[in-house]
mmCIF file of C-alpha atoms in Angstrom:
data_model
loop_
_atom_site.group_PDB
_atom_site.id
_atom_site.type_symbol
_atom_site.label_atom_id
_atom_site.label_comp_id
_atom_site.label_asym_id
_atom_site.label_seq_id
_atom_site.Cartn_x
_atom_site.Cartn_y
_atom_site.Cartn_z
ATOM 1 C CA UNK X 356 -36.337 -64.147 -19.094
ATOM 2 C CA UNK X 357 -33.615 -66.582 -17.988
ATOM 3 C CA UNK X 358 -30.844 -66.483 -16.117
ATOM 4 C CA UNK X 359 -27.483 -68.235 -16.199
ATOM 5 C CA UNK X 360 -25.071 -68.500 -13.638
ATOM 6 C CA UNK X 361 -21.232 -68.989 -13.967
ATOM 7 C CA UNK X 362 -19.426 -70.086 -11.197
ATOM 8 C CA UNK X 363 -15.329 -69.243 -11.755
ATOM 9 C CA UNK X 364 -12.684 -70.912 -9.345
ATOM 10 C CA UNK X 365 -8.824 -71.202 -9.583
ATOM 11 C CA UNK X 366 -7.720 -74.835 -10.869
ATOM 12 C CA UNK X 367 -7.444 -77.204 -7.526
ATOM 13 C CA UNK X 368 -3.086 -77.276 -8.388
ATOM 14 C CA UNK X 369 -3.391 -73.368 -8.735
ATOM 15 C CA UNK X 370 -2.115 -71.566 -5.301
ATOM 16 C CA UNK X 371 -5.227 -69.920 -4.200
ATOM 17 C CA UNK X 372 -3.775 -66.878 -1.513
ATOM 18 C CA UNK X 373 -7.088 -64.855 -1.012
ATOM 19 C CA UNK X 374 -8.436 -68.117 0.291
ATOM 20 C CA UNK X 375 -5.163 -69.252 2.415
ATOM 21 C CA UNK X 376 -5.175 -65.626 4.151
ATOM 22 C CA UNK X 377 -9.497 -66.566 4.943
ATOM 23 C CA UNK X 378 -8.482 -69.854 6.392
ATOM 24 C CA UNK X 379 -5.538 -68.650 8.192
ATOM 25 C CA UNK X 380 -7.779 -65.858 9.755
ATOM 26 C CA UNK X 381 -10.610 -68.468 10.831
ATOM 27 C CA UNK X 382 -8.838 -69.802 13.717
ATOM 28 C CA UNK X 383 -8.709 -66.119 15.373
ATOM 29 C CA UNK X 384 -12.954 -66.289 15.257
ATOM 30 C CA UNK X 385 -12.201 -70.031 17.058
ATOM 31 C CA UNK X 386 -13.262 -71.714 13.670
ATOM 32 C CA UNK X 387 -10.954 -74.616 13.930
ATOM 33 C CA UNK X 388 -12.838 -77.570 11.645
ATOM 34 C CA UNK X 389 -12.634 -75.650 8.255
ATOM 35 C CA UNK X 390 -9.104 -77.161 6.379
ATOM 36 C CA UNK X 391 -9.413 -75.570 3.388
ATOM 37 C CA UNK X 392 -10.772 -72.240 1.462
ATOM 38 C CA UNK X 393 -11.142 -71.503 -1.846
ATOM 39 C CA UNK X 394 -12.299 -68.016 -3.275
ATOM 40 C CA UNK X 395 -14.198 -67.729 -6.787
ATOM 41 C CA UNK X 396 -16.343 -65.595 -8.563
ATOM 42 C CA UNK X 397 -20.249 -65.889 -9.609
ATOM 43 C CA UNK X 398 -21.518 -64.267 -12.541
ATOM 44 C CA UNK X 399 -25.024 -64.052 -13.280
ATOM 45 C CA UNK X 400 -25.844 -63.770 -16.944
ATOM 46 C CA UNK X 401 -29.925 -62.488 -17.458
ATOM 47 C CA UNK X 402 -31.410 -62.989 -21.200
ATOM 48 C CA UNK X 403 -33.974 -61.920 -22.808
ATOM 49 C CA UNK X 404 -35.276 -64.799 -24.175
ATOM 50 C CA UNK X 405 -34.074 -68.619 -23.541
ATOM 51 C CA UNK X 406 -30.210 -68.924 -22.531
ATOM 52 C CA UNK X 407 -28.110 -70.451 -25.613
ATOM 53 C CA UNK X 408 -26.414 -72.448 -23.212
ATOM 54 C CA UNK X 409 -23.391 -72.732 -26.206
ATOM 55 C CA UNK X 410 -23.238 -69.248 -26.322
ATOM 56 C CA UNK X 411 -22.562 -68.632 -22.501
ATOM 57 C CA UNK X 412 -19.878 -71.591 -22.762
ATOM 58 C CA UNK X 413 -17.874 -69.667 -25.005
ATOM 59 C CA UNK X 414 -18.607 -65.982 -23.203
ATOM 60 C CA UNK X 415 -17.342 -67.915 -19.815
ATOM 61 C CA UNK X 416 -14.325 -69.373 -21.831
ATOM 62 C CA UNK X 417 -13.540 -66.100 -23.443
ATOM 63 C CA UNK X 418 -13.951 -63.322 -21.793
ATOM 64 C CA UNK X 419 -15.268 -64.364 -17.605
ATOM 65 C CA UNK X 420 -12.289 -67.320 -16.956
ATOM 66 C CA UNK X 421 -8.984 -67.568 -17.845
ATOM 67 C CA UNK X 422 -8.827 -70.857 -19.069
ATOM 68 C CA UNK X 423 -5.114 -71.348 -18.068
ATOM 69 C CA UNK X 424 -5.669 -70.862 -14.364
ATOM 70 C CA UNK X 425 -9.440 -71.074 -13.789
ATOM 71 C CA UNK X 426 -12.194 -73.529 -14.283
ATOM 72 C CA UNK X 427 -15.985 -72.506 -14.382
ATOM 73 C CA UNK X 428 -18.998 -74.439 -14.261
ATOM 74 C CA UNK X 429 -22.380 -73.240 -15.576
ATOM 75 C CA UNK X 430 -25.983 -73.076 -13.762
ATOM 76 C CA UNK X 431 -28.470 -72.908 -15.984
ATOM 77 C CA UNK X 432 -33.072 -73.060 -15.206
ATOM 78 C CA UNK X 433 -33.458 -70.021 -13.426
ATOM 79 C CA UNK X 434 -36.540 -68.139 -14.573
ATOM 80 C CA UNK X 435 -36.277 -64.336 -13.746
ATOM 81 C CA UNK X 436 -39.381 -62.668 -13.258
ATOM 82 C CA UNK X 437 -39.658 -59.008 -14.043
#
């Protein structure tokens, strides 16, 4: 078995408020030297078989991101054992 990973984050221009609300909390645990937070997704993809690396490309561009607002970037090698 395989396993692919998709990693799903807002574009960089895209406001990101989840992650401004994280970074405004920070200073309140005295974390002072974090500037900047972003919040994503991670979506691991198990197959059967070897991953058609094509074929998650499209499933990530169709159906996990939103291609307008998000980007994703794909992890591919992991061997699952069962």
């Amino acid at each position: 078995m395989a396993r692919v990973v998709v990693d799903v984050m807002l574009k960089p221009e895209i406001l990101d408020p989840q992650g401004q609300a994280v970074a405004n909390a920070l200073p309140r645990l005295d974390v002072t030297d974090v500037t900047s937070v972003r919040i994503g997704r991670r979506i691991e993809l198990e197959f059967s078989g070897d991953a058609d690396l094509d074929r998650v490309r499209e499933i990530a561009d169709k159906l996990l991101a939103n291609p307008v607002i998000e980007d994703f970037t794909i992890h591919a090698g992991e061997q699952v054992k069962a």
